[in-house]
JSON list of C-alpha atoms in Angstrom, two decimals:
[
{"chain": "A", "resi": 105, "resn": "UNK", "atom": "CA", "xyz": [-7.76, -9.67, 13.81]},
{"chain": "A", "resi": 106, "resn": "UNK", "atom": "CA", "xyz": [-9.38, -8.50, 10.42]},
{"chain": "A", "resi": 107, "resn": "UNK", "atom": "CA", "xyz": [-7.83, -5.33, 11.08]},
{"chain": "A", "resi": 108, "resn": "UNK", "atom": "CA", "xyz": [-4.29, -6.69, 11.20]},
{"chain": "A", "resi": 109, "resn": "UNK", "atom": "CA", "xyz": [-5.04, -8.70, 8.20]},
{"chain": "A", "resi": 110, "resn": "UNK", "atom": "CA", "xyz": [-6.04, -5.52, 6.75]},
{"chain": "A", "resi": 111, "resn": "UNK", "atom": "CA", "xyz": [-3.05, -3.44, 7.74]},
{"chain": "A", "resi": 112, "resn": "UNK", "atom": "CA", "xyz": [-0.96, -6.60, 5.91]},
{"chain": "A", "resi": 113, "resn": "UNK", "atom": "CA", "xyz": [-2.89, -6.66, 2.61]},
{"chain": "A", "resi": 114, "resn": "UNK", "atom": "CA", "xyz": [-2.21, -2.93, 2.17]},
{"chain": "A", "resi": 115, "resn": "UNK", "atom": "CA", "xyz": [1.59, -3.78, 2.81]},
{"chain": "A", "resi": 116, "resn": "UNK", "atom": "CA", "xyz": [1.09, -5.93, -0.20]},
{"chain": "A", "resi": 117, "resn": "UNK", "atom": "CA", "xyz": [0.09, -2.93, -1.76]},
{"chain": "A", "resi": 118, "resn": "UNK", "atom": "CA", "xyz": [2.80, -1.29, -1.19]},
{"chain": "A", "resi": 119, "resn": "UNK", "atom": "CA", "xyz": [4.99, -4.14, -2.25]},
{"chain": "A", "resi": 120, "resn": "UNK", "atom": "CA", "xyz": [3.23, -4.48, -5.82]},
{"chain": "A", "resi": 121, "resn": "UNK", "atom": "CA", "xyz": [3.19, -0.76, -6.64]},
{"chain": "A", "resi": 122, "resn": "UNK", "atom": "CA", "xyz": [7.42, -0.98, -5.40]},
{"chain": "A", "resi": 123, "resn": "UNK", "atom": "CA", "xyz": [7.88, -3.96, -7.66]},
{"chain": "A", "resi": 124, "resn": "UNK", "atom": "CA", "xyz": [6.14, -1.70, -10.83]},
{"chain": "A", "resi": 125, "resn": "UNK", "atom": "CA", "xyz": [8.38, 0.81, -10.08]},
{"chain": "A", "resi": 126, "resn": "UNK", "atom": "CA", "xyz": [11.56, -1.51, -10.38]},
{"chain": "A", "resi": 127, "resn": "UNK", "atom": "CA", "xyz": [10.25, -3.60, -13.31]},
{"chain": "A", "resi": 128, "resn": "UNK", "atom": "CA", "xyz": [10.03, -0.10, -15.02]},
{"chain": "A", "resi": 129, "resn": "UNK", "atom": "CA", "xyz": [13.90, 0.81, -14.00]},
{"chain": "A", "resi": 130, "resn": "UNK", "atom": "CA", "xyz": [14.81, -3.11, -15.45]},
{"chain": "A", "resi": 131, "resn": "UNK", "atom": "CA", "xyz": [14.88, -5.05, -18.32]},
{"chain": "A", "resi": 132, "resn": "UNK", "atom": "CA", "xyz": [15.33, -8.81, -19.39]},
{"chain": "A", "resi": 133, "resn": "UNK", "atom": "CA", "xyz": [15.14, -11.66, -17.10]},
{"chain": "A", "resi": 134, "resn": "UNK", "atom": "CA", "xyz": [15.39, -8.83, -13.95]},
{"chain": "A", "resi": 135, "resn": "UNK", "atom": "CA", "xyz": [12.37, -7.58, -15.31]},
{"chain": "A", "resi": 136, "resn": "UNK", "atom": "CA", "xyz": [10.27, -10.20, -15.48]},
{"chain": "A", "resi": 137, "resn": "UNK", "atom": "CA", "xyz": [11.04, -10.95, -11.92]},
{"chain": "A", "resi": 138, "resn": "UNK", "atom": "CA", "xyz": [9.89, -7.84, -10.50]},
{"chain": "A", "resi": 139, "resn": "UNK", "atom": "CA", "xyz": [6.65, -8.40, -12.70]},
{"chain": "A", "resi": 140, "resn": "UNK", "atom": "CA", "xyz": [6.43, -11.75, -11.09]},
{"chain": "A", "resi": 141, "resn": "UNK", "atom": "CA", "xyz": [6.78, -9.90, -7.38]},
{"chain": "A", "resi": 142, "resn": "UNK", "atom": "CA", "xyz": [4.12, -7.68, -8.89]},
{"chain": "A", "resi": 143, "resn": "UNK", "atom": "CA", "xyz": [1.93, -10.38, -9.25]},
{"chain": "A", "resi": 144, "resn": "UNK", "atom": "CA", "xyz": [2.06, -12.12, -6.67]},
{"chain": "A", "resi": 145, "resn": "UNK", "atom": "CA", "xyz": [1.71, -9.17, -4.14]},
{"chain": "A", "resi": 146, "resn": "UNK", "atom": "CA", "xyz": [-1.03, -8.43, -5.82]},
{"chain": "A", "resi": 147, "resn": "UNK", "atom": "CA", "xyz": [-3.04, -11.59, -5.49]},
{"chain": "A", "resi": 148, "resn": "UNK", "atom": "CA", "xyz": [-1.82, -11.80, -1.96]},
{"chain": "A", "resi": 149, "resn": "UNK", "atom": "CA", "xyz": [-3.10, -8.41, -1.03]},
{"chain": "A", "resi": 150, "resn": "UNK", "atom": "CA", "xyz": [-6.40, -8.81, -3.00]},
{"chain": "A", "resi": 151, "resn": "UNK", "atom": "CA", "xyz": [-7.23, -11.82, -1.18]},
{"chain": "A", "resi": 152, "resn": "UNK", "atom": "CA", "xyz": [-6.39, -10.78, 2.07]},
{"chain": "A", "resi": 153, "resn": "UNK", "atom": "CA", "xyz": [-8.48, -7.53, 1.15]},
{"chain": "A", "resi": 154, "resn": "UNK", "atom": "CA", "xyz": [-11.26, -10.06, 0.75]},
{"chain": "A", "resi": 155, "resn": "UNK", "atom": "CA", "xyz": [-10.89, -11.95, 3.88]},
{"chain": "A", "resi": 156, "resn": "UNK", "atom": "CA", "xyz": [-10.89, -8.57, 5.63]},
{"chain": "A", "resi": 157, "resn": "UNK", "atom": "CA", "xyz": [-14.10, -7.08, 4.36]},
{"chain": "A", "resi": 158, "resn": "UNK", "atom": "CA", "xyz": [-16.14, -10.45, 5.46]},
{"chain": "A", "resi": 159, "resn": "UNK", "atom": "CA", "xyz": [-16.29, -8.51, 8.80]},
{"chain": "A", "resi": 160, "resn": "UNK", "atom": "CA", "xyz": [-15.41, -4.88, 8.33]},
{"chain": "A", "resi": 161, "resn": "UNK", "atom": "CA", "xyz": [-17.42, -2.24, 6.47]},
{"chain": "A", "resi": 162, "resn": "UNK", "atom": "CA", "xyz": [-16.13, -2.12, 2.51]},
{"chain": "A", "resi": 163, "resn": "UNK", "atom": "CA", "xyz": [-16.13, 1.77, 2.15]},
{"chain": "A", "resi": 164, "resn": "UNK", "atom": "CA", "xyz": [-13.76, 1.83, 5.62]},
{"chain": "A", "resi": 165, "resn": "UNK", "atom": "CA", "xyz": [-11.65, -0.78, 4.52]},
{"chain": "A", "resi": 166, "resn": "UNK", "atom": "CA", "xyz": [-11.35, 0.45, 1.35]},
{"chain": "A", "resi": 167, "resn": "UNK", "atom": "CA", "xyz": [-10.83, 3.64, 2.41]},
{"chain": "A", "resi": 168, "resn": "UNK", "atom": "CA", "xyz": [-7.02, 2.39, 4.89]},
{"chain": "A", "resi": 169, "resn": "UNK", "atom": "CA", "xyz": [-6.32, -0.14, 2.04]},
{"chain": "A", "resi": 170, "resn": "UNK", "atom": "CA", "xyz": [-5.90, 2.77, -0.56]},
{"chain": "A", "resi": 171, "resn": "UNK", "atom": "CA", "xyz": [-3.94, 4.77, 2.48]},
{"chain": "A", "resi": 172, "resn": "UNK", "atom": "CA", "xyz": [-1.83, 2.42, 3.61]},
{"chain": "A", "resi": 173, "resn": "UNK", "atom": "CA", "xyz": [-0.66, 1.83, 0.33]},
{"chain": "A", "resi": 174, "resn": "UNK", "atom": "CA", "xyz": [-0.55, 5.51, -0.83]},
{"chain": "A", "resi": 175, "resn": "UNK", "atom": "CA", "xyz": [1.64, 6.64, 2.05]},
{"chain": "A", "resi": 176, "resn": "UNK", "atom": "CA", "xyz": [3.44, 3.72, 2.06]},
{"chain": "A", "resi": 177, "resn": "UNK", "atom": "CA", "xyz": [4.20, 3.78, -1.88]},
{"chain": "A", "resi": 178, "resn": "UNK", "atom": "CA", "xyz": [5.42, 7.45, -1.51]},
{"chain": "A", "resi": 179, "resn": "UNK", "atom": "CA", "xyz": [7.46, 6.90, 1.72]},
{"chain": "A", "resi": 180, "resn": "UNK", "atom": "CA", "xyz": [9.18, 4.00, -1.04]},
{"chain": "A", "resi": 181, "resn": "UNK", "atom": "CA", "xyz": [9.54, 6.21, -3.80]},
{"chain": "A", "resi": 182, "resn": "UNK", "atom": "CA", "xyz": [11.06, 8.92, -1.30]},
{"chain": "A", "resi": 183, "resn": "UNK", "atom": "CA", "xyz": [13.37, 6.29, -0.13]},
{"chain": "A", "resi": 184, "resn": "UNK", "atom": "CA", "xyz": [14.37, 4.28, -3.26]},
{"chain": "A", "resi": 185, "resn": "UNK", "atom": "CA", "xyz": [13.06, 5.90, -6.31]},
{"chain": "A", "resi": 186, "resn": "UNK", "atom": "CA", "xyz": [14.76, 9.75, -5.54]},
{"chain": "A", "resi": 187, "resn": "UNK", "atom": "CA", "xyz": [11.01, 11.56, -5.54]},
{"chain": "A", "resi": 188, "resn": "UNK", "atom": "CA", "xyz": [11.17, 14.16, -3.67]},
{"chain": "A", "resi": 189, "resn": "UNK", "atom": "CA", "xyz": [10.32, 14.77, -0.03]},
{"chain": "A", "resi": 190, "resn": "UNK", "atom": "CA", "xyz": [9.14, 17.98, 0.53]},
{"chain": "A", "resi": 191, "resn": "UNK", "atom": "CA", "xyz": [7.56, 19.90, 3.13]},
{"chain": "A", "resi": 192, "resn": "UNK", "atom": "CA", "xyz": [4.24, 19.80, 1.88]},
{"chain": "A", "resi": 193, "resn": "UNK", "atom": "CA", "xyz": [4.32, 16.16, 0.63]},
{"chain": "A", "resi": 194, "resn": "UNK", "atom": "CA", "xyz": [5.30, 14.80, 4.14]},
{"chain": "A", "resi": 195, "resn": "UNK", "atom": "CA", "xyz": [2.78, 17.53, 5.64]},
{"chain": "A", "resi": 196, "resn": "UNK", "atom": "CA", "xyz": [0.18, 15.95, 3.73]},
{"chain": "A", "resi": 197, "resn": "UNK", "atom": "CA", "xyz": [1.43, 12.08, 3.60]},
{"chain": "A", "resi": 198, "resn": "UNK", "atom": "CA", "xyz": [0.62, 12.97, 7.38]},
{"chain": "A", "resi": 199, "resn": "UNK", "atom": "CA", "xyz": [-2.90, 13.96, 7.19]},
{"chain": "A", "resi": 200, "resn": "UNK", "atom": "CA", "xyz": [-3.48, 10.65, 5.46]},
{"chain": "A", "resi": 201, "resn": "UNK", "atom": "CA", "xyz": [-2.24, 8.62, 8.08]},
{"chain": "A", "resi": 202, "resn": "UNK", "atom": "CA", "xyz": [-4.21, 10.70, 10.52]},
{"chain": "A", "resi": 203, "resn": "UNK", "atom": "CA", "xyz": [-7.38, 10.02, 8.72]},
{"chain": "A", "resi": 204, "resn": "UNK", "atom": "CA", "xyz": [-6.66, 6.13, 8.41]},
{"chain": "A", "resi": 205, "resn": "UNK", "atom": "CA", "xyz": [-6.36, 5.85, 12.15]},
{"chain": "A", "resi": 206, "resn": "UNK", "atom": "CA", "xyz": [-9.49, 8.36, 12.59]},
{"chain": "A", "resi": 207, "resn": "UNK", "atom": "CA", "xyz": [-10.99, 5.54, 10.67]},
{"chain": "A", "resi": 208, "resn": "UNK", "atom": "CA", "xyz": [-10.26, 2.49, 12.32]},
{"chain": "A", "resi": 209, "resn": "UNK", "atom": "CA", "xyz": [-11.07, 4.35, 15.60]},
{"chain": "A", "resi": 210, "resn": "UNK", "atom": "CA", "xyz": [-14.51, 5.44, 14.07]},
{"chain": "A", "resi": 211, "resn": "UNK", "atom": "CA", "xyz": [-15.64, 1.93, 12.73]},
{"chain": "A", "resi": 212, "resn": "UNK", "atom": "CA", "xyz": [-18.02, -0.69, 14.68]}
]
């Protein structure tokens, strides 16, 4: 279950590092609403960080926190904020997610 929990929080992750990325493209009143999404992602993934490290080891879940949210923030920008998808970047977005699952399949 913890792992699940952890696989949400670094959604969350994703979700705050998407909303700095439209706060950034905004201003005004839009703004402060994608600072507000910031926010509250934020808090949300933090604490479900927390409630996941009560049973797994910190350096693993760290460790898939960070990845899930660094693939899945450059799989957004790719998608929404025009960065580019090269070869290279997918080859290595890949790799990540090949060591995040090496992880989970590696801890007690």
């Amino acid at each position: 279950m913890n792992w699940i929990i952890l696989i949400i929080a670094g959604l969350f992750e994703v979700a705050f590092a998407s909303c700095l990325g439209k706060a950034k493209e905004t201003t005004g009143t839009e703004a402060i609403w994608w600072y507000a999404g910031f926010l509250v992602s934020l808090i949300i993934s933090m604490l479900l960080l927390i409630k996941a490290t009560q049973t797994l080891p910190i350096g693993t879940a760290y460790a898939v926190w960070t990845g899930i949210g660094a693939v899945g923030t450059a799989i957004m920008g790719m998608l929404f904020f025009k960065d580019p998808a090269s070869f290279w970047r997918v080859f290595f977005l890949s790799t990540l997610i090949g060591s995040i699952i090496g992880l989970k399949f590696v801890s007690h």
